[in-house]
Each structure stands twice: as C-alpha cells, then as structure tokens.
Coordinates of C-alpha atoms and ligand atoms in Angstrom, one line a residue:
X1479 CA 3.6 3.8 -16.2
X1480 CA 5.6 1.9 -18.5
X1481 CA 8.4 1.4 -15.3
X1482 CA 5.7 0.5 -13.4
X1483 CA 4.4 -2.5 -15.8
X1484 CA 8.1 -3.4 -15.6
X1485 CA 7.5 -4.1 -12.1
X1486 CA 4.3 -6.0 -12.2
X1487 CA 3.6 -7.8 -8.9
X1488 CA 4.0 -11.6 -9.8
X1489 CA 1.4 -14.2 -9.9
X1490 CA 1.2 -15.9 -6.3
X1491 CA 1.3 -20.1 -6.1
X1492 CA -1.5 -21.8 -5.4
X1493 CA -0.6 -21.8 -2.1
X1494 CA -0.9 -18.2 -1.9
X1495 CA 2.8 -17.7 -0.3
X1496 CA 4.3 -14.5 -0.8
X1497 CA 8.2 -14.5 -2.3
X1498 CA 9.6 -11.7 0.0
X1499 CA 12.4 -10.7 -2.3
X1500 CA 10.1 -10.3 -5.2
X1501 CA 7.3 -8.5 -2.9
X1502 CA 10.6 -6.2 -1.7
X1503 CA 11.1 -5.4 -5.4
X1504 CA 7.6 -4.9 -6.3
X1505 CA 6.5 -2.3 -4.0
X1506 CA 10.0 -0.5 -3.7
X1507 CA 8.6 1.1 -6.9
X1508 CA 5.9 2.7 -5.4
X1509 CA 7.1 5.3 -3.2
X1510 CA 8.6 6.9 -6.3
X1511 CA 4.9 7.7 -7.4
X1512 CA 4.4 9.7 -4.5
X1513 CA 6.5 12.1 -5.7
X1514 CA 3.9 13.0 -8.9
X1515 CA 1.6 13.8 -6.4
X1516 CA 3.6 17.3 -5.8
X1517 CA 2.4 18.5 -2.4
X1518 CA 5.0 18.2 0.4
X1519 CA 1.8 16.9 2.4
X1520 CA 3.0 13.7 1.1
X1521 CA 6.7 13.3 2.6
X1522 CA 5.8 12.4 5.7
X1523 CA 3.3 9.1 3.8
X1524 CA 6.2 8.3 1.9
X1525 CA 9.1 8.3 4.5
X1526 CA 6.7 5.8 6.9
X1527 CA 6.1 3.7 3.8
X1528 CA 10.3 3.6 3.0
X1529 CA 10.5 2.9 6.5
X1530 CA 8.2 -0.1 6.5
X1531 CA 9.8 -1.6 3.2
X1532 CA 13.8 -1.2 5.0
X1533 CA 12.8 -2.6 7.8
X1534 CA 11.2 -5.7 6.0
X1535 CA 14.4 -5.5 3.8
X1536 CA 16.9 -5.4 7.4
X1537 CA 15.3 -8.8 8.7
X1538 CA 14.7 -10.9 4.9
X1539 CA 18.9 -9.9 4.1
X1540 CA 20.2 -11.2 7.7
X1541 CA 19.0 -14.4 6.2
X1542 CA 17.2 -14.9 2.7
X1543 CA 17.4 -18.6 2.8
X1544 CA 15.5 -18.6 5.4
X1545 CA 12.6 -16.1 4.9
X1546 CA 12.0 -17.1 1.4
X1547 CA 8.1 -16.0 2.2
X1548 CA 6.5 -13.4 4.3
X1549 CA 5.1 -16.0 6.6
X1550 CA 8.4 -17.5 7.2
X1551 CA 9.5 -14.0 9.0
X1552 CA 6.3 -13.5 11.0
X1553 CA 6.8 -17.3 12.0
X1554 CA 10.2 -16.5 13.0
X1555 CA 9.4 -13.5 14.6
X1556 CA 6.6 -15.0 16.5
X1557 CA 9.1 -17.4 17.8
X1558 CA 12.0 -15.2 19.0
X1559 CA 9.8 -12.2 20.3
X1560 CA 7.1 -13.9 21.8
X1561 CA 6.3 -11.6 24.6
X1562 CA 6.4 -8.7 22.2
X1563 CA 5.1 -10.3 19.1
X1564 CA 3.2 -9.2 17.0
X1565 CA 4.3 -5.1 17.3
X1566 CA 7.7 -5.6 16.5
X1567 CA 10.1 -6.1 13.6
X1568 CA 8.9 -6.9 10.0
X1569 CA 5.6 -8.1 11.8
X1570 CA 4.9 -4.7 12.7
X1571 CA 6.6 -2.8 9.5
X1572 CA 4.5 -4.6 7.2
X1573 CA 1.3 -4.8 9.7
X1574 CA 1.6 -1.0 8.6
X1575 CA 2.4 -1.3 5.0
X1576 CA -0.5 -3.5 4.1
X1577 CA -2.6 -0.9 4.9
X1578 CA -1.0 1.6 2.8
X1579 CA -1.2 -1.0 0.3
X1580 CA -4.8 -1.6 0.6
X1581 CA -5.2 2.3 0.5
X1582 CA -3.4 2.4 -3.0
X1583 CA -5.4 -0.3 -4.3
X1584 CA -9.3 0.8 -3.3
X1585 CA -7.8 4.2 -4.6
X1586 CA -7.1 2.6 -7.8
X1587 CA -10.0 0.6 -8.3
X1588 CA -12.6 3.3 -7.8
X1589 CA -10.3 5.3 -10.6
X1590 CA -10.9 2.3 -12.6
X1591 CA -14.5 1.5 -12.1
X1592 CA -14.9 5.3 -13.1
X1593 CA -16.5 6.3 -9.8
X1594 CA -16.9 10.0 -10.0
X1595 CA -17.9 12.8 -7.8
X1596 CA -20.7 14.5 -10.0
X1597 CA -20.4 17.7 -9.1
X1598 CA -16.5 17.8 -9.5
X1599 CA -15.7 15.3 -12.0
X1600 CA -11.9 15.9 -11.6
X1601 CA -11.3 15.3 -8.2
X1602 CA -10.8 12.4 -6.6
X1603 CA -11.9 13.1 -3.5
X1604 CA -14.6 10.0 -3.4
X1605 CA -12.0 8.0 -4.1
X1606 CA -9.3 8.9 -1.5
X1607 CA -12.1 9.0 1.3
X1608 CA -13.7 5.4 -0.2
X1609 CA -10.0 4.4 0.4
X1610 CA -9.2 5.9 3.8
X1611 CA -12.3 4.5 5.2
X1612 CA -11.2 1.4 3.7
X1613 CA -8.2 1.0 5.0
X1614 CA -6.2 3.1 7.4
X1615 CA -9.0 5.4 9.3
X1616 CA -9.8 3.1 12.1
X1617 CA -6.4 3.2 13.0
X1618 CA -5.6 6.7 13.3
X1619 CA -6.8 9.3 16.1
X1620 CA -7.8 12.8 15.7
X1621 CA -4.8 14.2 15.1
X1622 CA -3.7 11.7 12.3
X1623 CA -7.2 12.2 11.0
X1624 CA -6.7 15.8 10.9
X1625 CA -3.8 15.1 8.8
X1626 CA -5.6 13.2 5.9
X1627 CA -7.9 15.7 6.4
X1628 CA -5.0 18.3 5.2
X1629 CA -3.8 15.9 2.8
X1630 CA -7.1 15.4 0.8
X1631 CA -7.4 19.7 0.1
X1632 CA -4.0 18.8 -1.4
X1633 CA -4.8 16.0 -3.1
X1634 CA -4.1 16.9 -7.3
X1635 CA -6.7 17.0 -9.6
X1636 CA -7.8 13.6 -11.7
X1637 CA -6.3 14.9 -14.7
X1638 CA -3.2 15.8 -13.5
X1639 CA -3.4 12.0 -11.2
X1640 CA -3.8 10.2 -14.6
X1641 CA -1.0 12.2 -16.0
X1642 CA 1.3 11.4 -12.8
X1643 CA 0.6 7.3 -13.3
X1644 CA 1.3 7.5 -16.8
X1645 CA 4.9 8.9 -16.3
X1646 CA 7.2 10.0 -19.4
X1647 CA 4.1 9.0 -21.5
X1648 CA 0.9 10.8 -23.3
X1649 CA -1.7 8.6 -22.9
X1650 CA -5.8 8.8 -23.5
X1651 CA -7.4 8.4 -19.9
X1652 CA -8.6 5.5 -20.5
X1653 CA -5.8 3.4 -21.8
X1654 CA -4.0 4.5 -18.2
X1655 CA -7.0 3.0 -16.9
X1656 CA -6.8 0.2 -18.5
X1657 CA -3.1 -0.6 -17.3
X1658 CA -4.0 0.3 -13.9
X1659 CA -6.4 -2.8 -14.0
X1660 CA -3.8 -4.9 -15.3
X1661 CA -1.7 -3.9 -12.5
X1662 CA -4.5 -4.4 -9.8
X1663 CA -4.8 -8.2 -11.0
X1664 CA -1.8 -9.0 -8.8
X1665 CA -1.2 -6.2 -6.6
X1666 CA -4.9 -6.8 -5.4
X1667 CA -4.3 -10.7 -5.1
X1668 CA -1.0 -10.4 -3.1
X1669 CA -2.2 -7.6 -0.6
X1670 CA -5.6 -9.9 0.0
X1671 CA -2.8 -13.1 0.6
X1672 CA -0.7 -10.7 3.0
X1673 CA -4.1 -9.8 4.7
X1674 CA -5.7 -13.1 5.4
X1675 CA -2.1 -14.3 6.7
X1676 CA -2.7 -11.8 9.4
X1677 CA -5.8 -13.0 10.1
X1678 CA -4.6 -16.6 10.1
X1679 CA -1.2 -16.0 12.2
X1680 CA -3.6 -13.6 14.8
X1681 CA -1.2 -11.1 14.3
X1682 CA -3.3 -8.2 13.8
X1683 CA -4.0 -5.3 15.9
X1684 CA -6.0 -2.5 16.2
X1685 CA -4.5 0.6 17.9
X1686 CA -4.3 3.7 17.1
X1687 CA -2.1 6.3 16.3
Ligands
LIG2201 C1 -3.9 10.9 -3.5 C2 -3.2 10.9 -2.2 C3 -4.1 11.0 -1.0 C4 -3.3 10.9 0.2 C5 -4.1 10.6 1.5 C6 -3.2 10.3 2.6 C7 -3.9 9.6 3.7 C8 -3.0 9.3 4.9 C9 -2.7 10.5 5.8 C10 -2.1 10.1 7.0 C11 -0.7 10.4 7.2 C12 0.0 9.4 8.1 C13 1.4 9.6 8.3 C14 2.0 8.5 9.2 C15 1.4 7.9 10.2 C16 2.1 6.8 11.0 O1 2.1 7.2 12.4 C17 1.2 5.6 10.9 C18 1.8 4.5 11.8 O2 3.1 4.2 11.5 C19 3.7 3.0 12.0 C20 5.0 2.8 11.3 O3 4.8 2.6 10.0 O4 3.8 3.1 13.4 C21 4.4 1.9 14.0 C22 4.4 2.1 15.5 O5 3.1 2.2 16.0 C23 5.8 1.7 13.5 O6 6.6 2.8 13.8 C24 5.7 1.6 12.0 O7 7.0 1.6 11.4 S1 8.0 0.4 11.4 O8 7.3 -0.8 12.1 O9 8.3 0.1 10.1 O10 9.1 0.8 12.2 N1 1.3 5.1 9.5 C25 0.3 5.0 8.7 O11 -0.8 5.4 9.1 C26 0.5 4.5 7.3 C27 0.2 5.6 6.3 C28 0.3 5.1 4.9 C29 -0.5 6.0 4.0 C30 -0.5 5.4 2.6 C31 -1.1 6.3 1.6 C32 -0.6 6.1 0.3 C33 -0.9 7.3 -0.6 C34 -0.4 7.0 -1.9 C35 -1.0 7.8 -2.9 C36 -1.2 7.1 -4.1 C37 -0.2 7.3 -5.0 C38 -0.1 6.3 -6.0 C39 0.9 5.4 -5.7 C40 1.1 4.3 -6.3 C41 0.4 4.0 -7.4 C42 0.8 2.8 -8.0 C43 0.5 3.0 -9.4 C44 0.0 1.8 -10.0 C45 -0.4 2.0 -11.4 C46 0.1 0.9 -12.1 C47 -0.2 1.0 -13.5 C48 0.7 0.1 -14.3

C-alpha cells in the first residue's frame, strides 16, 4: 500500500490533459498487485494489461517531445493511420486499458462504499460483477465471458483482498479503506479524462472479443 501511495496518480490541469510519461509511471504499478491475488486465473489479465502499457510506452519513447499528453498520440495516430484508425497502435492499447482501469476502479469503490453481499460478507463477488458489468462485459463474447466467469470462483476472499492492497503492512480494514479513497481521487479523475477523450476524438468502439 505504502508503494502504491508512492505512486499516486497526479492531479490533472484544468484542462484535463493527461501527462503520458506520468500516466506510464502511474499505472506501471498496478500489474504488480495482480500478483496478491494468487490464482494463475489472473496471468493471462495481467500479461494483456503489460501489453497495453508497452505498447503505449513503444509509441510515447519514439518521441516524448512530441506526445507530451495522451491526446497528442491519438491525434497523431489519427493522422498517420487514417484508414486503420482508431484499432491500431497506442489508440487501440489504451482503448483496452481504460477499461481495465475502469474495472479496478468500480472494484475499488464498491470496497470503499462498503457494499457487501449479505449472505457472504467476505467475498467480493458484488463487487467484481458491479465492476465487469461496468466496464468490460459488453465487450467480450461467450467465451471471454466464460472466463470471468472462471475468474470470479477464483477471486480471494475480502479479507485476504484487504490484506493484498495493504502489502508489507498490518493494517485495520478500514484504514486500507481509507487510502484506497485517497487513491481513487485521482485514479478516478484521470480514467474519466482518458474516457471522455474517446468520446470526444470518436475513437471508441464496440466489438467484441
Ligand atoms: C478480483 C479480480 C477479479 C478478476 C476478474 C477478471 C475479469 C476479466 C476476465 C477476462 C479475461 C480477459 C483476458 C484478455 C482478454 C483480451 O482478449 C481483451 C482484448 O485485448 C485487446 C488487447 O488488449 O485486444 C486487442 C485486439 O482486439 C489488442 O490486441 C489489445 O492489445 S494491444 O492493443 O495493446 O496490442 N482484453 C480485455 O478484455 C481487458 C481485460 C482487462 C481485465 C482487467 C481486470 C483487472 C483485474 C485487476 C484486479 C484488481 C487488482 C487490484 C489491482 C490494482 C489495485 C490498485 C490498488 C489501489 C489501491 C491503492 C491504495 C493506495
């Protein structure tokens, strides 16, 4: 936990541009928490999400200066690809990675507003399905349903969740809690910025996998 405050998303300008080196170095901390989640179910998440975050990283180092923001890459990308754009490059890589993004933070939030299954208390099973359905189910057929599906009998157990966020650290429930709202401030701010850039460029789109 106490790496991951380290690596706080940053506050966006009022503009609402996204720095893409300090996005890069944000979420390259995340796929690390994967790992706490202990089934091998979960590989095959966090290779797609490494992926997503090299493949942004290829296009921003060929030329930094110019793709200071994320919208300066799918600019640029719009322009040199334009019979392909927008499923290619960093367009597509972090059309992808929003979603995963959006996933982790609806997961997040319902652990934070406390919402509960009341007859098991200490899974989180709500809250993974609240975030699917949020996020990432529309895009994926039967087969990649059929994998969440596997995924959420392996999901781990509140408790031991908790425990996995608050790394190297014993800490009451609720004061994990209470720095996984701090961390949604900005995480939450910048993945709504990435997502209404989408929107505004018309670069979204909605097959399935
Ligand atoms: C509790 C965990 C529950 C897990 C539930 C998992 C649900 C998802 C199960 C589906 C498995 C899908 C596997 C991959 C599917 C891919 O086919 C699909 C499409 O891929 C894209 C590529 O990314 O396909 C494109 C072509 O069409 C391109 O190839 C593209 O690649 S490109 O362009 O780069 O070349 N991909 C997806 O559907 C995305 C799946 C993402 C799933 C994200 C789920 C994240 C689960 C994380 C668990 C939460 C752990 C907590 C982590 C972080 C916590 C942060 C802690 C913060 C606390 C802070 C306190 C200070």
């Amino acid at each position: 936990m106490s790496l991951l405050l380290d690596h706080l998303f940053t506050d966006l300008p009022p503009d609402r541009a996204v720095d893409t080196g300090l996005f890069l170095d944000s979420v390259s901390h995340l796929p690390a928490f994967i790992d706490c989640l202990g089934s091998k179910v979960f590989s095959l998440i966090k290779s797609d999400i490494i992926g997503n975050i090299t493949k942004i990283r290829g296009v921003y180092e060929k030329d930094p200066q110019r793709f200071v923001t994320l919208q300066q890459i799918l600019e640029a990308e719009r322009q040199d690809h334009a019979s392909e754009w927008p499923k290619v490059g960093a367009t597509l890589a972090l059309m992808w990675l929003k979603r995963g993004l959006r996933f982790i933070q609806i997961l997040l939030q319902s652990l934070a507003d406390g919402e509960k299954d009341e007859n098991n208390p200490n899974l989180i099973r709500v809250s993974i399905t609240k975030a699917y359905e949020g996020s990432l189910k529309r895009y994926h057929g039967w087969l990649v349903q059929k994998i969440f599906k596997a995924a959420l009998m392996a999901a781990p157990y509140r408790s031991d969740f908790i425990k996995a966020l608050s790394k190297g650290e014993e800490v009451k429930e609720e004061e994990c809690l209470e720095k996984v709202r701090h961390f949604l401030v900005n995480f939450t701010a910048t993945v709504d910025a990435i997502y209404d850039m989408y929107t505004e460029l018309n670069a979204e789109l909605d097959y399935t996998v």
